[in-house]
Short mmCIF file of N, CA, C and O in Angstrom, two decimals:
data_model
loop_
_atom_site.label_atom_id
_atom_site.label_comp_id
_atom_site.label_asym_id
_atom_site.label_seq_id
_atom_site.Cartn_x
_atom_site.Cartn_y
_atom_site.Cartn_z
N MET A 1 124.76 91.01 97.26
CA MET A 1 124.03 92.16 96.77
C MET A 1 122.59 92.15 97.29
O MET A 1 122.09 93.15 97.76
N LEU A 2 121.93 90.99 97.19
CA LEU A 2 120.55 90.89 97.65
C LEU A 2 120.44 91.15 99.15
O LEU A 2 119.46 91.75 99.61
N ARG A 3 121.47 90.73 99.88
CA ARG A 3 121.48 90.94 101.33
C ARG A 3 121.35 92.43 101.67
O ARG A 3 120.62 92.81 102.58
N TRP A 4 122.03 93.27 100.93
CA TRP A 4 121.99 94.71 101.18
C TRP A 4 120.66 95.32 100.75
O TRP A 4 120.21 96.32 101.31
N LEU A 5 120.03 94.71 99.77
CA LEU A 5 118.68 95.15 99.39
C LEU A 5 117.71 94.91 100.54
O LEU A 5 116.87 95.75 100.84
N TRP A 6 117.83 93.74 101.21
CA TRP A 6 116.96 93.47 102.37
C TRP A 6 117.17 94.52 103.46
O TRP A 6 116.21 94.99 104.06
N LEU A 7 118.43 94.90 103.70
CA LEU A 7 118.71 95.91 104.73
C LEU A 7 118.14 97.27 104.33
O LEU A 7 117.56 97.98 105.16
N ALA A 8 118.26 97.62 103.06
CA ALA A 8 117.69 98.89 102.58
C ALA A 8 116.17 98.88 102.72
O ALA A 8 115.58 99.88 103.15
N LEU A 9 115.53 97.76 102.40
CA LEU A 9 114.07 97.66 102.53
C LEU A 9 113.65 97.70 104.00
O LEU A 9 112.61 98.28 104.34
N ALA A 10 114.44 97.09 104.88
CA ALA A 10 114.14 97.15 106.32
C ALA A 10 114.23 98.59 106.82
O ALA A 10 113.39 99.03 107.61
N THR A 11 115.22 99.32 106.33
CA THR A 11 115.36 100.73 106.71
C THR A 11 114.18 101.55 106.22
O THR A 11 113.59 102.34 106.97
N TRP A 12 113.82 101.34 104.96
CA TRP A 12 112.65 102.03 104.41
C TRP A 12 111.40 101.64 105.20
O TRP A 12 110.57 102.48 105.54
N GLY A 13 111.28 100.36 105.51
CA GLY A 13 110.12 99.86 106.26
C GLY A 13 110.06 100.39 107.68
O GLY A 13 109.01 100.35 108.32
N ALA A 14 111.17 100.89 108.19
CA ALA A 14 111.17 101.52 109.51
C ALA A 14 110.88 103.01 109.41
O ALA A 14 110.04 103.54 110.15
N VAL A 15 111.54 103.67 108.49
CA VAL A 15 111.45 105.13 108.40
C VAL A 15 110.11 105.62 107.84
O VAL A 15 109.49 106.52 108.42
N HIS A 16 109.67 105.04 106.76
CA HIS A 16 108.47 105.53 106.09
C HIS A 16 107.22 105.41 106.98
O HIS A 16 106.52 106.41 107.20
N PRO A 17 106.90 104.23 107.52
CA PRO A 17 105.73 104.16 108.41
C PRO A 17 105.89 105.00 109.68
O PRO A 17 104.93 105.58 110.16
N MET A 18 107.13 105.07 110.20
CA MET A 18 107.34 105.83 111.43
C MET A 18 107.02 107.30 111.23
O MET A 18 106.54 107.97 112.15
N TYR A 19 107.28 107.82 110.05
CA TYR A 19 106.93 109.20 109.74
C TYR A 19 105.43 109.43 109.99
O TYR A 19 105.04 110.41 110.62
N TYR A 20 104.61 108.53 109.51
CA TYR A 20 103.16 108.67 109.67
C TYR A 20 102.72 108.45 111.11
O TYR A 20 101.82 109.13 111.61
N PHE A 21 103.37 107.50 111.81
CA PHE A 21 103.03 107.28 113.21
C PHE A 21 103.34 108.52 114.04
O PHE A 21 102.52 108.98 114.84
N VAL A 22 104.54 109.07 113.84
CA VAL A 22 104.95 110.26 114.61
C VAL A 22 104.06 111.45 114.26
O VAL A 22 103.64 112.20 115.16
N THR A 23 103.75 111.64 112.98
CA THR A 23 102.87 112.73 112.57
C THR A 23 101.50 112.60 113.22
O THR A 23 100.96 113.57 113.75
N PHE A 24 100.96 111.39 113.22
CA PHE A 24 99.64 111.15 113.83
C PHE A 24 99.70 111.42 115.34
O PHE A 24 98.83 112.11 115.88
N LEU A 25 100.70 110.88 116.00
CA LEU A 25 100.80 111.06 117.45
C LEU A 25 101.05 112.52 117.82
O LEU A 25 100.49 113.01 118.82
N ALA A 26 101.84 113.23 117.04
CA ALA A 26 102.09 114.65 117.31
C ALA A 26 100.80 115.45 117.20
O ALA A 26 100.56 116.38 117.97
N ALA A 27 99.95 115.09 116.27
CA ALA A 27 98.69 115.81 116.07
C ALA A 27 97.64 115.42 117.10
O ALA A 27 96.66 116.15 117.30
N ASN A 28 97.84 114.28 117.77
CA ASN A 28 96.83 113.79 118.70
C ASN A 28 97.35 113.65 120.13
O ASN A 28 96.86 112.82 120.90
N GLY A 29 98.34 114.46 120.46
CA GLY A 29 98.81 114.52 121.85
C GLY A 29 99.60 113.32 122.32
O GLY A 29 99.61 113.04 123.51
N TRP A 30 100.25 112.61 121.44
CA TRP A 30 101.09 111.47 121.80
C TRP A 30 100.35 110.42 122.61
O TRP A 30 100.90 109.78 123.50
N ASP A 31 99.08 110.28 122.31
CA ASP A 31 98.24 109.29 122.99
C ASP A 31 98.18 108.02 122.14
O ASP A 31 97.50 107.97 121.12
N LEU A 32 98.90 107.01 122.58
CA LEU A 32 98.97 105.76 121.83
C LEU A 32 97.59 105.10 121.73
O LEU A 32 97.27 104.47 120.73
N GLY A 33 96.76 105.28 122.75
CA GLY A 33 95.41 104.73 122.73
C GLY A 33 94.57 105.27 121.58
O GLY A 33 93.79 104.53 120.97
N VAL A 34 94.75 106.55 121.26
CA VAL A 34 94.02 107.15 120.14
C VAL A 34 94.46 106.50 118.83
O VAL A 34 93.62 106.23 117.95
N MET A 35 95.76 106.24 118.69
CA MET A 35 96.24 105.61 117.46
C MET A 35 95.69 104.19 117.34
O MET A 35 95.25 103.77 116.27
N ILE A 36 95.70 103.46 118.42
CA ILE A 36 95.17 102.10 118.39
C ILE A 36 93.68 102.11 118.08
O ILE A 36 93.19 101.29 117.29
N ASP A 37 92.94 103.05 118.64
CA ASP A 37 91.52 103.19 118.30
C ASP A 37 91.33 103.45 116.81
O ASP A 37 90.39 102.94 116.20
N ALA A 38 92.23 104.23 116.21
CA ALA A 38 92.12 104.54 114.78
C ALA A 38 92.32 103.31 113.92
O ALA A 38 91.79 103.23 112.81
N TRP A 39 93.06 102.34 114.43
CA TRP A 39 93.27 101.10 113.67
C TRP A 39 91.97 100.30 113.53
O TRP A 39 91.88 99.42 112.67
N PHE A 40 90.98 100.59 114.38
CA PHE A 40 89.73 99.83 114.38
C PHE A 40 88.53 100.71 114.08
O PHE A 40 87.41 100.38 114.44
N VAL A 41 88.74 101.83 113.40
CA VAL A 41 87.69 102.81 113.17
C VAL A 41 86.62 102.32 112.19
O VAL A 41 85.47 102.73 112.28
N ASN A 42 86.99 101.45 111.26
CA ASN A 42 86.00 100.90 110.33
C ASN A 42 86.46 99.51 109.88
O ASN A 42 87.54 99.06 110.25
N ASP A 43 85.63 98.85 109.09
CA ASP A 43 85.96 97.48 108.68
C ASP A 43 87.22 97.42 107.83
O ASP A 43 87.96 96.43 107.88
N SER A 44 87.49 98.44 107.04
CA SER A 44 88.69 98.46 106.20
C SER A 44 89.95 98.48 107.06
O SER A 44 90.87 97.67 106.84
N THR A 45 90.02 99.39 108.00
CA THR A 45 91.21 99.47 108.85
C THR A 45 91.29 98.29 109.80
O THR A 45 92.38 97.80 110.10
N ARG A 46 90.15 97.82 110.25
CA ARG A 46 90.11 96.64 111.12
C ARG A 46 90.68 95.42 110.38
O ARG A 46 91.48 94.66 110.92
N GLY A 47 90.27 95.25 109.11
CA GLY A 47 90.78 94.14 108.31
C GLY A 47 92.28 94.23 108.09
O GLY A 47 93.00 93.23 108.19
N LEU A 48 92.75 95.42 107.79
CA LEU A 48 94.19 95.62 107.58
C LEU A 48 94.96 95.38 108.89
O LEU A 48 96.03 94.75 108.88
N THR A 49 94.41 95.84 110.00
CA THR A 49 95.06 95.63 111.30
C THR A 49 95.18 94.15 111.59
O THR A 49 96.25 93.67 112.02
N TRP A 50 94.12 93.40 111.38
CA TRP A 50 94.17 91.95 111.63
C TRP A 50 95.09 91.25 110.64
O TRP A 50 95.80 90.30 111.00
N ASP A 51 95.10 91.69 109.40
CA ASP A 51 96.00 91.12 108.41
C ASP A 51 97.45 91.26 108.86
O ASP A 51 98.23 90.29 108.83
N LEU A 52 97.82 92.45 109.30
CA LEU A 52 99.19 92.69 109.74
C LEU A 52 99.50 91.97 111.06
O LEU A 52 100.62 91.50 111.27
N THR A 53 98.51 91.86 111.94
CA THR A 53 98.71 91.15 113.21
C THR A 53 98.97 89.66 112.96
O THR A 53 99.88 89.07 113.55
N ILE A 54 98.18 89.07 112.08
CA ILE A 54 98.38 87.66 111.74
C ILE A 54 99.72 87.46 111.05
O ILE A 54 100.47 86.52 111.36
N THR A 55 100.07 88.35 110.14
CA THR A 55 101.35 88.25 109.45
C THR A 55 102.51 88.38 110.43
O THR A 55 103.50 87.63 110.34
N ALA A 56 102.42 89.29 111.37
CA ALA A 56 103.46 89.46 112.38
C ALA A 56 103.60 88.21 113.24
O ALA A 56 104.72 87.80 113.59
N THR A 57 102.48 87.59 113.57
CA THR A 57 102.50 86.36 114.36
C THR A 57 103.16 85.23 113.59
O THR A 57 104.01 84.50 114.13
N VAL A 58 102.80 85.07 112.32
CA VAL A 58 103.40 84.03 111.48
C VAL A 58 104.90 84.27 111.33
O VAL A 58 105.71 83.33 111.44
N LEU A 59 105.29 85.51 111.09
CA LEU A 59 106.72 85.84 110.96
C LEU A 59 107.46 85.49 112.25
O LEU A 59 108.57 84.93 112.20
N THR A 60 106.87 85.79 113.39
CA THR A 60 107.51 85.49 114.68
C THR A 60 107.72 83.99 114.85
O THR A 60 108.80 83.54 115.26
N ILE A 61 106.71 83.20 114.52
CA ILE A 61 106.83 81.74 114.62
C ILE A 61 107.93 81.24 113.68
O ILE A 61 108.75 80.39 114.06
N TRP A 62 107.96 81.78 112.46
CA TRP A 62 108.98 81.38 111.49
C TRP A 62 110.39 81.73 112.00
O TRP A 62 111.31 80.92 111.92
N VAL A 63 110.54 82.95 112.52
CA VAL A 63 111.85 83.37 113.03
C VAL A 63 112.29 82.43 114.15
O VAL A 63 113.43 81.94 114.16
N LEU A 64 111.40 82.16 115.09
CA LEU A 64 111.75 81.29 116.21
C LEU A 64 112.11 79.88 115.74
O LEU A 64 113.09 79.29 116.23
N ALA A 65 111.35 79.36 114.79
CA ALA A 65 111.63 78.01 114.28
C ALA A 65 112.98 77.96 113.57
O ALA A 65 113.76 77.02 113.77
N GLU A 66 113.26 78.94 112.74
CA GLU A 66 114.52 78.94 112.00
C GLU A 66 115.73 79.23 112.89
O GLU A 66 116.78 78.65 112.70
N VAL A 67 115.55 80.12 113.85
CA VAL A 67 116.67 80.44 114.74
C VAL A 67 117.05 79.21 115.57
O VAL A 67 118.23 78.96 115.82
N SER A 68 116.06 78.42 115.95
CA SER A 68 116.36 77.23 116.75
C SER A 68 117.16 76.21 115.94
O SER A 68 117.93 75.43 116.51
N VAL A 69 117.04 76.22 114.64
CA VAL A 69 117.78 75.28 113.77
C VAL A 69 119.10 75.89 113.32
O VAL A 69 120.15 75.26 113.41
N ARG A 70 119.06 77.13 112.84
CA ARG A 70 120.25 77.77 112.24
C ARG A 70 121.17 78.41 113.27
O ARG A 70 122.30 78.75 112.96
N ARG A 71 120.67 78.62 114.47
CA ARG A 71 121.45 79.27 115.54
C ARG A 71 121.96 80.65 115.14
O ARG A 71 123.03 81.07 115.53
N ASN A 72 121.15 81.33 114.36
CA ASN A 72 121.47 82.69 113.92
C ASN A 72 120.76 83.66 114.89
O ASN A 72 119.70 84.19 114.60
N TRP A 73 121.34 83.85 116.05
CA TRP A 73 120.68 84.56 117.15
C TRP A 73 120.36 86.01 116.82
O TRP A 73 119.39 86.56 117.33
N GLN A 74 121.15 86.63 115.96
CA GLN A 74 120.88 88.02 115.58
C GLN A 74 119.51 88.17 114.93
O GLN A 74 118.88 89.21 115.03
N ALA A 75 119.06 87.13 114.27
CA ALA A 75 117.78 87.18 113.57
C ALA A 75 116.62 87.41 114.53
O ALA A 75 115.55 87.88 114.11
N LEU A 76 116.82 87.14 115.82
CA LEU A 76 115.77 87.40 116.81
C LEU A 76 115.43 88.89 116.90
O LEU A 76 114.35 89.24 117.36
N LEU A 77 116.33 89.75 116.44
CA LEU A 77 116.05 91.19 116.44
C LEU A 77 114.87 91.55 115.54
O LEU A 77 114.27 92.61 115.69
N ALA A 78 114.55 90.66 114.61
CA ALA A 78 113.41 90.90 113.73
C ALA A 78 112.08 90.88 114.49
O ALA A 78 111.12 91.53 114.07
N ILE A 79 112.03 90.18 115.61
CA ILE A 79 110.77 90.10 116.37
C ILE A 79 110.41 91.44 117.00
O ILE A 79 109.31 91.94 116.78
N PRO A 80 111.29 92.07 117.80
CA PRO A 80 110.92 93.40 118.31
C PRO A 80 110.75 94.43 117.20
O PRO A 80 109.91 95.33 117.32
N ALA A 81 111.52 94.31 116.12
CA ALA A 81 111.35 95.24 115.00
C ALA A 81 109.95 95.10 114.41
O ALA A 81 109.33 96.09 114.04
N THR A 82 109.46 93.87 114.34
CA THR A 82 108.13 93.63 113.79
C THR A 82 107.04 94.23 114.67
O THR A 82 106.13 94.89 114.17
N PHE A 83 107.13 94.03 115.98
CA PHE A 83 106.05 94.49 116.86
C PHE A 83 106.19 95.93 117.31
O PHE A 83 105.20 96.56 117.68
N CYS A 84 107.40 96.49 117.27
CA CYS A 84 107.59 97.88 117.67
C CYS A 84 107.53 98.84 116.49
O CYS A 84 107.21 100.02 116.67
N ILE A 85 107.87 98.35 115.30
CA ILE A 85 107.84 99.21 114.11
C ILE A 85 106.80 98.70 113.14
O ILE A 85 105.88 99.41 112.78
N GLY A 86 106.94 97.46 112.70
CA GLY A 86 105.96 96.88 111.79
C GLY A 86 106.57 95.77 110.95
O GLY A 86 107.79 95.60 110.90
N VAL A 87 105.70 95.03 110.30
CA VAL A 87 106.12 93.94 109.43
C VAL A 87 106.99 94.48 108.29
O VAL A 87 107.91 93.81 107.83
N SER A 88 106.73 95.71 107.87
CA SER A 88 107.51 96.30 106.77
C SER A 88 108.98 96.47 107.13
O SER A 88 109.82 96.56 106.25
N CYS A 89 109.29 96.47 108.40
CA CYS A 89 110.68 96.52 108.85
C CYS A 89 111.15 95.13 109.27
O CYS A 89 112.24 94.70 108.90
N GLY A 90 110.34 94.44 110.06
CA GLY A 90 110.75 93.15 110.62
C GLY A 90 111.02 92.07 109.60
O GLY A 90 111.99 91.32 109.72
N PHE A 91 110.18 91.99 108.57
CA PHE A 91 110.35 90.92 107.58
C PHE A 91 111.63 91.09 106.75
O PHE A 91 112.45 90.17 106.69
N PRO A 92 111.86 92.27 106.14
CA PRO A 92 113.13 92.40 105.40
C PRO A 92 114.35 92.35 106.32
O PRO A 92 115.42 91.88 105.91
N LEU A 93 114.20 92.79 107.58
CA LEU A 93 115.32 92.69 108.51
C LEU A 93 115.65 91.22 108.77
O LEU A 93 116.82 90.82 108.79
N TYR A 94 114.62 90.40 108.93
CA TYR A 94 114.86 88.97 109.11
C TYR A 94 115.55 88.38 107.87
O TYR A 94 116.48 87.59 107.99
N LEU A 95 115.08 88.75 106.69
CA LEU A 95 115.71 88.24 105.46
C LEU A 95 117.17 88.68 105.37
O LEU A 95 118.02 87.92 104.89
N TYR A 96 117.46 89.89 105.84
CA TYR A 96 118.85 90.35 105.88
C TYR A 96 119.70 89.43 106.77
O TYR A 96 120.76 88.97 106.36
N PHE A 97 119.21 89.16 107.97
CA PHE A 97 119.96 88.29 108.88
C PHE A 97 120.03 86.85 108.35
O PHE A 97 121.04 86.17 108.47
N ARG A 98 118.97 86.39 107.75
CA ARG A 98 118.91 85.02 107.23
C ARG A 98 119.86 84.83 106.05
O ARG A 98 120.37 83.74 105.84
N SER A 99 120.07 85.87 105.28
CA SER A 99 120.92 85.72 104.09
C SER A 99 122.41 85.79 104.43
O SER A 99 123.25 85.62 103.55
N LYS A 100 122.73 85.98 105.68
CA LYS A 100 124.14 85.97 106.11
C LYS A 100 124.68 84.54 105.99
O LYS A 100 124.02 83.58 106.40
N PRO A 101 125.87 84.38 105.42
CA PRO A 101 126.45 83.03 105.34
C PRO A 101 126.61 82.43 106.73
O PRO A 101 127.04 83.10 107.66
N VAL A 102 126.22 81.17 106.85
CA VAL A 102 126.26 80.51 108.17
C VAL A 102 127.52 79.71 108.34
O VAL A 102 128.08 79.19 107.44
#
């Protein structure tokens, strides 16, 4: 049961933030550079950006360390999900793969 909750949260973590990313990019000419600039517009957003960057890095190291021991290769999909979508998708997706019986 908990395994499916992780998958539902990964889906929510992909869809909900993506709505805002797409809305922002549509309003700003699909210029990814403008969105990245917005992440550093003030100390508040800069702090949040670094918080998420550090968290994504830690999650990546954890995924790599655990995959090398558990040989759960599917869990590697959490890494691109983390950096292409966000930690809100990558982390619960990793928990979904990790909770699979080995």
